[in-house]
Coordinates of C-alpha atoms in Angstrom, one line a residue:
X58 CA 0.3 -92.6 69.1
X59 CA -0.3 -96.3 70.2
X60 CA 0.7 -96.8 74.0
X61 CA 1.4 -99.8 75.9
X62 CA 1.0 -100.0 79.5
X63 CA 2.4 -102.9 81.6
X64 CA 1.1 -103.8 84.9
X65 CA 1.4 -106.6 87.5
X66 CA 5.2 -106.7 88.4
X67 CA 6.3 -106.7 91.8
X68 CA 8.5 -108.5 94.3
X69 CA 8.0 -112.3 95.2
X70 CA 10.1 -115.0 96.8
X71 CA 11.3 -118.0 94.6
X72 CA 9.0 -120.5 93.4
X73 CA 6.2 -117.6 93.7
X74 CA 3.8 -116.3 90.9
X75 CA 3.2 -113.1 89.1
X76 CA 0.9 -112.1 86.3
X77 CA 1.6 -109.4 83.9
X78 CA -0.6 -107.7 81.7
X79 CA 0.0 -105.2 78.9
X80 CA -2.8 -103.2 77.3
X81 CA -2.6 -101.2 74.2
X82 CA -4.5 -98.0 73.8
X83 CA -4.8 -95.1 71.3
X84 CA -5.4 -95.0 67.7
X85 CA -5.1 -98.8 67.2
X86 CA -4.4 -100.5 63.9
X87 CA -6.2 -103.7 62.7
X88 CA -3.6 -105.9 64.0
X89 CA -0.3 -106.1 66.2
X90 CA 2.2 -108.4 66.9
X91 CA 3.1 -108.3 70.6
X92 CA 5.6 -109.8 72.8
X93 CA 7.3 -109.7 76.2
X94 CA 10.9 -108.9 76.7
X95 CA 13.0 -108.5 79.7
X96 CA 16.2 -106.7 80.6
X97 CA 18.9 -106.9 83.3
X98 CA 21.0 -103.7 83.6
X99 CA 24.2 -104.1 81.6
X100 CA 22.5 -107.0 79.4
X101 CA 20.8 -107.1 76.1
X102 CA 17.1 -107.3 76.1
X103 CA 15.8 -110.8 75.8
X104 CA 12.6 -112.0 74.1
X105 CA 10.7 -113.9 76.8
X106 CA 7.4 -115.0 75.3
X107 CA 5.1 -114.3 72.1
X108 CA 2.0 -115.4 70.5
X109 CA 3.1 -116.3 66.9
X110 CA 0.5 -116.7 64.0
X111 CA -1.9 -119.5 64.3
X112 CA -2.0 -118.7 68.0
X113 CA 1.2 -120.7 68.8
X114 CA 3.2 -119.4 71.7
X115 CA 7.0 -119.3 71.6
X116 CA 9.1 -118.9 74.8
X117 CA 12.7 -118.4 75.6
X118 CA 14.3 -121.7 76.9
X119 CA 14.9 -120.3 80.3
X120 CA 11.1 -119.9 80.9
X121 CA 9.4 -122.9 79.1
X122 CA 7.2 -124.8 81.3
X123 CA 6.9 -122.1 83.9
X124 CA 5.6 -119.1 82.0
X125 CA 2.3 -118.9 80.0
X126 CA 1.6 -116.1 77.3
X127 CA -1.9 -115.2 76.3
X128 CA -3.3 -112.7 74.0
X129 CA -6.7 -111.2 73.6
X130 CA -7.2 -109.4 70.3
X131 CA -10.5 -108.1 71.2
X132 CA -9.2 -106.4 74.3
X133 CA -5.9 -105.5 72.9
X134 CA -4.1 -107.0 75.8
X135 CA -1.2 -109.5 76.3
X136 CA -0.6 -111.3 79.4
X137 CA 2.1 -113.4 81.0
X138 CA 1.5 -115.8 83.8
X139 CA 4.7 -116.5 85.5
X140 CA 5.0 -119.6 87.9
X141 CA 7.7 -121.2 89.8
X142 CA 9.8 -117.8 89.6
X143 CA 13.5 -118.0 90.2
X144 CA 16.0 -115.2 91.3
X145 CA 17.3 -115.3 87.6
X146 CA 13.8 -114.0 86.5
X147 CA 14.6 -110.7 88.2
X148 CA 14.5 -108.1 85.4
X149 CA 12.6 -105.2 83.9
X150 CA 9.7 -106.7 81.9
X151 CA 8.7 -104.8 78.7
X152 CA 5.9 -105.2 76.5
X153 CA 6.4 -104.5 72.8
X154 CA 4.6 -104.4 69.7
X155 CA 4.7 -103.5 66.0
X156 CA 1.9 -103.2 63.4
X157 CA 1.2 -106.4 61.5
X158 CA 1.0 -110.0 62.0
X159 CA 3.6 -112.2 64.1
X160 CA 5.7 -114.6 62.1
X161 CA 4.8 -118.1 62.1
X162 CA 8.0 -119.8 63.3
X163 CA 10.4 -117.6 64.9
X164 CA 10.5 -114.9 67.7
X165 CA 11.6 -111.5 66.0
X166 CA 14.5 -109.6 67.4
X167 CA 13.8 -106.7 69.5
X168 CA 14.7 -104.0 66.9
X169 CA 11.6 -105.1 65.0
X170 CA 9.3 -104.0 67.6
X171 CA 8.7 -100.2 67.4
X172 CA 6.3 -99.6 70.2
X173 CA 7.4 -100.1 73.9
X174 CA 5.9 -99.8 77.1
X175 CA 7.8 -98.4 80.1
X176 CA 8.3 -101.7 81.7
X177 CA 7.3 -103.2 84.9
X178 CA 9.8 -104.6 87.5
X179 CA 9.9 -108.0 88.5
X180 CA 12.1 -109.0 91.5
X181 CA 12.5 -112.5 92.9
X182 CA 14.3 -113.3 96.0
X183 CA 15.7 -116.6 97.1

């Protein structure tokens, strides 16, 4: 069973930065599509960032220009650099994956992702 482990969450003040990392371990397949989601209690899980096929990143509109996603296939890691954080970024951040390749033009819905990490909390205070 593949496992995803997130790290790097924490508490920061507005305009601060955090870097999240997700490492996949276990019996790995040849390729995974990995993405970052976040969820606030009582709200639906939101796709935040993904590296699509052809290494093209895609972001939620709310984080464009502030977050940068990167993927290291050799290390099976997905990272999320979050700058200029805002209180509305406060959420539990999850790494998710499925076996196969990411699409080229769209962010798959959360139900497509079969493997999930436990999440890491990000709290941004004003």
